[in-house]
Every structure is written in C-alpha cells, then in structure tokens.
Amino acid sequence: LNEKIQSPRSYEIFSETKGVFSSAVWESKIYFCSEQELLIYARQSHKLEVSITASSATGKFTGVFNLGEVVVVDTEKNGLFTVQNNALVPYTSEYNNLLFSIPSPSGKKNLIGKRDNRLFIQQGNDHKEIIPHPADFFSHHILSDGVWVSEDLLAVGTLRGGVIFINVTTGVTESIIDYSN
C-alpha cells in the first residue's frame, strides 16, 4: 500500500486562475478563458505567454473561439476582441454573441452558432446561414451546441427540440431525434 504508483500522465499548474470554461487551439498556442482572465499558453515552450484580465471596457469574458484564421474572445460589454501585442483589440465581425465555433473535420470550415439562434458555415471570408426545416426550428427550440458528424453532415443540439441532423451541402434536414423518437 505504501508503494508509489507511477502514472504516464502528468499535469502542470501554470496559473491560479479558477473557473476556466472555454478554450481554443490555434497553431502553437492554447487559449484558456475564465470570466475574468484570458490565458495564452505556448505549446512548444510549455510556458504561459500572456495573461489578460477583463476590464471595465470588456466586462466579463463569455468565451474564446477559433474563427478560421483568428482566435477571438467574446465579452459581456463590447463584443469580440482579438489579441495583438499581448493586448485585446476590438474585432469587427458579423458573429458577435457567439455560442460556439467548431472546425470541420478537414479544418477548412467552421460551424458557428450564435445566441440569437442562428447557425452559419464559415469558409475563409465566405459565410452561409444554415436554415433548418422548419425555418423557425432553432428559435422555437433554442440552439445549444453543434458538432460535425462528417464534412457534409451536422448534428445540432437544441434545449427543447432534441438533435437535428442537417446536410451542409444540400441544406436538407435529414432527421430529428427528440423525446418522441
């Protein structure tokens, strides 16, 4: 009983930040977000590079997201910001009020959900809104999360209506799984 157990897994404490609820990975960095702090960790050097604290201008941080070629932090008061020279800089985008941003299996597209119950596919500078059938499905059932099943198929979760499967290429709702089925 007194023997030491060796584990192949290890962890390292690099910050005393509590309550990290969102993260994003881009190139050689990992972004960790709590309501009061954004941490940027360098994967190669295994060091915390930057710690940015929420301010009266930003309010609380509500999430960190990968939007294709840029990582943004959404804020309570002033929308999206990106990090430049270790500081937050306002970022203009049609995707304010982000709920989630999920890269496709190929990494060429992003599935973007917004708190206003709208869903988009972003590819480079192009974006296309995904409208389910029926068109008011997300507004009645409250969009909550999404995942790529394949490069052409989405599974989109709602709070009240189950999971809806949508073909990205055709826009067709392939099926809905809810309490009744």
mmCIF file of C-alpha atoms in Angstrom:
data_model
loop_
_atom_site.group_PDB
_atom_site.id
_atom_site.type_symbol
_atom_site.label_atom_id
_atom_site.label_comp_id
_atom_site.label_asym_id
_atom_site.label_seq_id
_atom_site.Cartn_x
_atom_site.Cartn_y
_atom_site.Cartn_z
ATOM 1 C CA LEU A 1 0.000 0.000 0.000
ATOM 2 C CA ASN A 2 2.889 2.364 0.570
ATOM 3 C CA GLU A 3 4.307 1.925 -2.937
ATOM 4 C CA LYS A 4 4.366 4.911 -5.236
ATOM 5 C CA ILE A 5 2.273 4.491 -8.341
ATOM 6 C CA GLN A 6 3.887 5.881 -11.482
ATOM 7 C CA SER A 7 1.499 7.407 -13.980
ATOM 8 C CA PRO A 8 2.332 8.114 -17.638
ATOM 9 C CA ARG A 9 0.150 11.232 -17.404
ATOM 10 C CA SER A 10 1.222 14.393 -15.727
ATOM 11 C CA TYR A 11 -0.072 17.890 -15.286
ATOM 12 C CA GLU A 12 1.456 21.240 -14.648
ATOM 13 C CA ILE A 13 -0.105 24.184 -12.837
ATOM 14 C CA PHE A 14 0.746 27.342 -14.769
ATOM 15 C CA SER A 15 -1.880 29.679 -13.350
ATOM 16 C CA GLU A 16 -4.032 30.070 -10.279
ATOM 17 C CA THR A 17 -6.980 31.059 -12.489
ATOM 18 C CA LYS A 18 -10.159 29.338 -11.415
ATOM 19 C CA GLY A 19 -13.249 28.627 -13.489
ATOM 20 C CA VAL A 20 -11.830 28.118 -16.991
ATOM 21 C CA PHE A 21 -14.879 27.250 -19.095
ATOM 22 C CA SER A 22 -13.739 27.773 -22.677
ATOM 23 C CA SER A 23 -10.629 27.028 -24.710
ATOM 24 C CA ALA A 24 -9.362 27.253 -28.278
ATOM 25 C CA VAL A 25 -6.290 25.943 -30.059
ATOM 26 C CA TRP A 26 -4.605 27.764 -32.899
ATOM 27 C CA GLU A 27 -1.232 26.895 -34.357
ATOM 28 C CA SER A 28 1.218 26.608 -31.455
ATOM 29 C CA LYS A 29 -0.965 28.240 -28.784
ATOM 30 C CA ILE A 30 -3.770 27.213 -26.473
ATOM 31 C CA TYR A 31 -6.183 29.879 -25.249
ATOM 32 C CA PHE A 32 -7.957 29.362 -21.903
ATOM 33 C CA CYS A 33 -10.834 31.602 -20.845
ATOM 34 C CA SER A 34 -12.469 32.284 -17.497
ATOM 35 C CA GLU A 35 -14.874 35.138 -16.775
ATOM 36 C CA GLN A 36 -12.021 37.342 -15.572
ATOM 37 C CA GLU A 37 -8.924 36.145 -17.434
ATOM 38 C CA LEU A 38 -7.668 35.026 -20.843
ATOM 39 C CA LEU A 39 -4.543 32.866 -20.705
ATOM 40 C CA ILE A 40 -2.353 32.090 -23.711
ATOM 41 C CA TYR A 41 -0.127 29.044 -23.341
ATOM 42 C CA ALA A 42 2.726 28.208 -25.747
ATOM 43 C CA ARG A 43 2.647 24.502 -26.575
ATOM 44 C CA GLN A 44 6.278 24.254 -27.682
ATOM 45 C CA SER A 45 7.909 26.028 -24.752
ATOM 46 C CA HIS A 46 5.302 24.769 -22.237
ATOM 47 C CA LYS A 47 5.021 28.252 -20.775
ATOM 48 C CA LEU A 48 2.266 30.726 -20.076
ATOM 49 C CA GLU A 49 2.923 33.552 -22.554
ATOM 50 C CA VAL A 50 0.184 36.031 -21.764
ATOM 51 C CA SER A 51 -2.442 36.652 -19.111
ATOM 52 C CA ILE A 52 -5.048 39.289 -19.944
ATOM 53 C CA THR A 53 -7.553 40.409 -17.333
ATOM 54 C CA ALA A 54 -11.110 41.526 -18.075
ATOM 55 C CA SER A 55 -11.616 45.261 -17.697
ATOM 56 C CA SER A 56 -14.458 47.712 -17.311
ATOM 57 C CA ALA A 57 -14.349 48.149 -21.108
ATOM 58 C CA THR A 58 -14.858 44.442 -21.783
ATOM 59 C CA GLY A 59 -16.885 43.271 -18.822
ATOM 60 C CA LYS A 60 -16.679 39.540 -18.172
ATOM 61 C CA PHE A 61 -15.316 37.220 -20.831
ATOM 62 C CA THR A 62 -18.026 34.933 -22.228
ATOM 63 C CA GLY A 63 -15.872 32.580 -24.318
ATOM 64 C CA VAL A 64 -12.862 32.130 -26.570
ATOM 65 C CA PHE A 65 -13.373 30.899 -30.131
ATOM 66 C CA ASN A 66 -11.444 29.994 -33.243
ATOM 67 C CA LEU A 67 -12.929 31.834 -36.250
ATOM 68 C CA GLY A 68 -10.869 30.359 -39.062
ATOM 69 C CA GLU A 69 -7.604 32.279 -39.120
ATOM 70 C CA VAL A 70 -8.163 34.228 -35.901
ATOM 71 C CA VAL A 71 -8.907 33.486 -32.249
ATOM 72 C CA VAL A 72 -11.380 35.857 -30.610
ATOM 73 C CA VAL A 73 -12.662 36.367 -27.082
ATOM 74 C CA ASP A 74 -16.307 37.372 -26.708
ATOM 75 C CA THR A 75 -17.044 39.901 -23.990
ATOM 76 C CA GLU A 76 -20.061 40.863 -21.945
ATOM 77 C CA LYS A 77 -19.988 44.571 -22.857
ATOM 78 C CA ASN A 78 -18.290 45.140 -26.190
ATOM 79 C CA GLY A 79 -18.455 42.051 -28.367
ATOM 80 C CA LEU A 80 -15.424 40.405 -29.903
ATOM 81 C CA PHE A 81 -11.743 41.129 -29.299
ATOM 82 C CA THR A 82 -8.594 39.528 -30.647
ATOM 83 C CA VAL A 83 -5.109 39.542 -29.118
ATOM 84 C CA GLN A 84 -2.427 41.724 -30.703
ATOM 85 C CA ASN A 85 0.862 42.557 -28.991
ATOM 86 C CA ASN A 86 -0.361 40.932 -25.762
ATOM 87 C CA ALA A 87 -3.421 43.195 -25.544
ATOM 88 C CA LEU A 88 -7.070 42.950 -26.553
ATOM 89 C CA VAL A 89 -8.057 44.804 -29.720
ATOM 90 C CA PRO A 90 -11.695 45.147 -30.897
ATOM 91 C CA TYR A 91 -12.546 42.710 -33.695
ATOM 92 C CA THR A 92 -15.313 43.511 -36.160
ATOM 93 C CA SER A 93 -17.353 40.514 -37.208
ATOM 94 C CA GLU A 94 -20.905 39.516 -38.027
ATOM 95 C CA TYR A 95 -20.504 36.785 -35.397
ATOM 96 C CA ASN A 96 -20.983 38.779 -32.194
ATOM 97 C CA ASN A 97 -22.796 36.866 -29.442
ATOM 98 C CA LEU A 98 -21.079 33.594 -30.270
ATOM 99 C CA LEU A 99 -22.403 30.422 -28.716
ATOM 100 C CA PHE A 100 -19.911 28.052 -30.370
ATOM 101 C CA SER A 101 -17.445 27.768 -33.240
ATOM 102 C CA ILE A 102 -16.418 24.253 -34.283
ATOM 103 C CA PRO A 103 -13.908 23.476 -37.063
ATOM 104 C CA SER A 104 -14.912 20.859 -39.636
ATOM 105 C CA PRO A 105 -13.014 17.553 -39.808
ATOM 106 C CA SER A 106 -10.827 18.967 -42.607
ATOM 107 C CA GLY A 107 -10.332 22.250 -40.749
ATOM 108 C CA LYS A 108 -11.424 24.178 -43.852
ATOM 109 C CA LYS A 109 -14.817 25.310 -42.498
ATOM 110 C CA ASN A 110 -16.282 26.382 -39.167
ATOM 111 C CA LEU A 111 -19.728 25.681 -37.795
ATOM 112 C CA ILE A 112 -20.779 28.844 -35.988
ATOM 113 C CA GLY A 113 -23.745 29.131 -33.654
ATOM 114 C CA LYS A 114 -24.963 32.436 -32.265
ATOM 115 C CA ARG A 115 -27.026 33.215 -29.178
ATOM 116 C CA ASP A 116 -29.766 34.617 -31.409
ATOM 117 C CA ASN A 117 -30.431 31.008 -32.586
ATOM 118 C CA ARG A 118 -28.725 31.401 -35.957
ATOM 119 C CA LEU A 119 -26.310 28.897 -37.483
ATOM 120 C CA PHE A 120 -23.592 29.582 -40.083
ATOM 121 C CA ILE A 121 -20.917 27.796 -42.057
ATOM 122 C CA GLN A 122 -17.792 29.932 -42.446
ATOM 123 C CA GLN A 123 -15.181 29.131 -45.059
ATOM 124 C CA GLY A 124 -12.445 31.743 -45.399
ATOM 125 C CA ASN A 125 -14.199 35.101 -45.785
ATOM 126 C CA ASP A 126 -17.431 33.496 -47.005
ATOM 127 C CA HIS A 127 -20.269 32.540 -44.738
ATOM 128 C CA LYS A 128 -23.601 30.896 -45.369
ATOM 129 C CA GLU A 129 -26.507 30.763 -42.962
ATOM 130 C CA ILE A 130 -27.908 27.286 -42.390
ATOM 131 C CA ILE A 131 -31.684 27.408 -42.173
ATOM 132 C CA PRO A 132 -33.277 24.193 -40.945
ATOM 133 C CA HIS A 133 -36.649 22.828 -41.947
ATOM 134 C CA PRO A 134 -38.885 24.092 -40.487
ATOM 135 C CA ALA A 135 -37.187 27.501 -40.707
ATOM 136 C CA ASP A 136 -38.173 28.546 -37.167
ATOM 137 C CA PHE A 137 -36.852 25.321 -35.576
ATOM 138 C CA PHE A 138 -33.915 26.948 -33.741
ATOM 139 C CA SER A 139 -35.906 29.907 -32.461
ATOM 140 C CA HIS A 140 -38.586 27.598 -31.028
ATOM 141 C CA HIS A 141 -36.200 25.020 -29.610
ATOM 142 C CA ILE A 142 -33.167 27.167 -28.595
ATOM 143 C CA LEU A 143 -29.845 26.377 -30.259
ATOM 144 C CA SER A 144 -27.329 24.996 -27.755
ATOM 145 C CA ASP A 145 -24.443 23.168 -29.464
ATOM 146 C CA GLY A 146 -23.254 21.610 -32.688
ATOM 147 C CA VAL A 147 -20.798 19.066 -33.994
ATOM 148 C CA TRP A 148 -19.613 17.883 -37.390
ATOM 149 C CA VAL A 149 -20.616 14.264 -37.990
ATOM 150 C CA SER A 150 -18.727 14.374 -41.295
ATOM 151 C CA GLU A 151 -17.563 17.075 -43.703
ATOM 152 C CA ASP A 152 -21.141 17.266 -45.049
ATOM 153 C CA LEU A 153 -23.323 16.431 -42.037
ATOM 154 C CA LEU A 154 -24.033 18.427 -38.877
ATOM 155 C CA ALA A 155 -25.645 17.344 -35.620
ATOM 156 C CA VAL A 156 -27.077 20.436 -33.949
ATOM 157 C CA GLY A 157 -28.367 20.251 -30.387
ATOM 158 C CA THR A 158 -31.235 22.277 -29.001
ATOM 159 C CA LEU A 159 -32.568 22.686 -25.478
ATOM 160 C CA ARG A 160 -36.187 21.763 -26.274
ATOM 161 C CA GLY A 161 -36.250 20.012 -29.639
ATOM 162 C CA GLY A 162 -33.565 17.348 -29.471
ATOM 163 C CA VAL A 163 -30.857 16.998 -32.107
ATOM 164 C CA ILE A 164 -31.356 17.957 -35.742
ATOM 165 C CA PHE A 165 -29.141 16.474 -38.479
ATOM 166 C CA ILE A 166 -28.519 18.831 -41.397
ATOM 167 C CA ASN A 167 -26.739 18.139 -44.676
ATOM 168 C CA VAL A 168 -24.409 21.110 -45.221
ATOM 169 C CA THR A 169 -24.191 20.624 -48.993
ATOM 170 C CA THR A 170 -27.925 20.407 -49.708
ATOM 171 C CA GLY A 171 -29.305 22.226 -46.658
ATOM 172 C CA VAL A 172 -31.760 19.366 -46.145
ATOM 173 C CA THR A 173 -32.807 18.369 -42.635
ATOM 174 C CA GLU A 174 -32.057 14.644 -42.667
ATOM 175 C CA SER A 175 -33.615 13.743 -39.331
ATOM 176 C CA ILE A 176 -34.579 14.995 -35.897
ATOM 177 C CA ILE A 177 -34.061 12.941 -32.762
ATOM 178 C CA ASP A 178 -36.214 14.050 -29.854
ATOM 179 C CA TYR A 179 -38.259 12.577 -27.000
ATOM 180 C CA SER A 180 -40.899 11.235 -29.367
ATOM 181 C CA ASN A 181 -38.471 9.056 -31.369
#
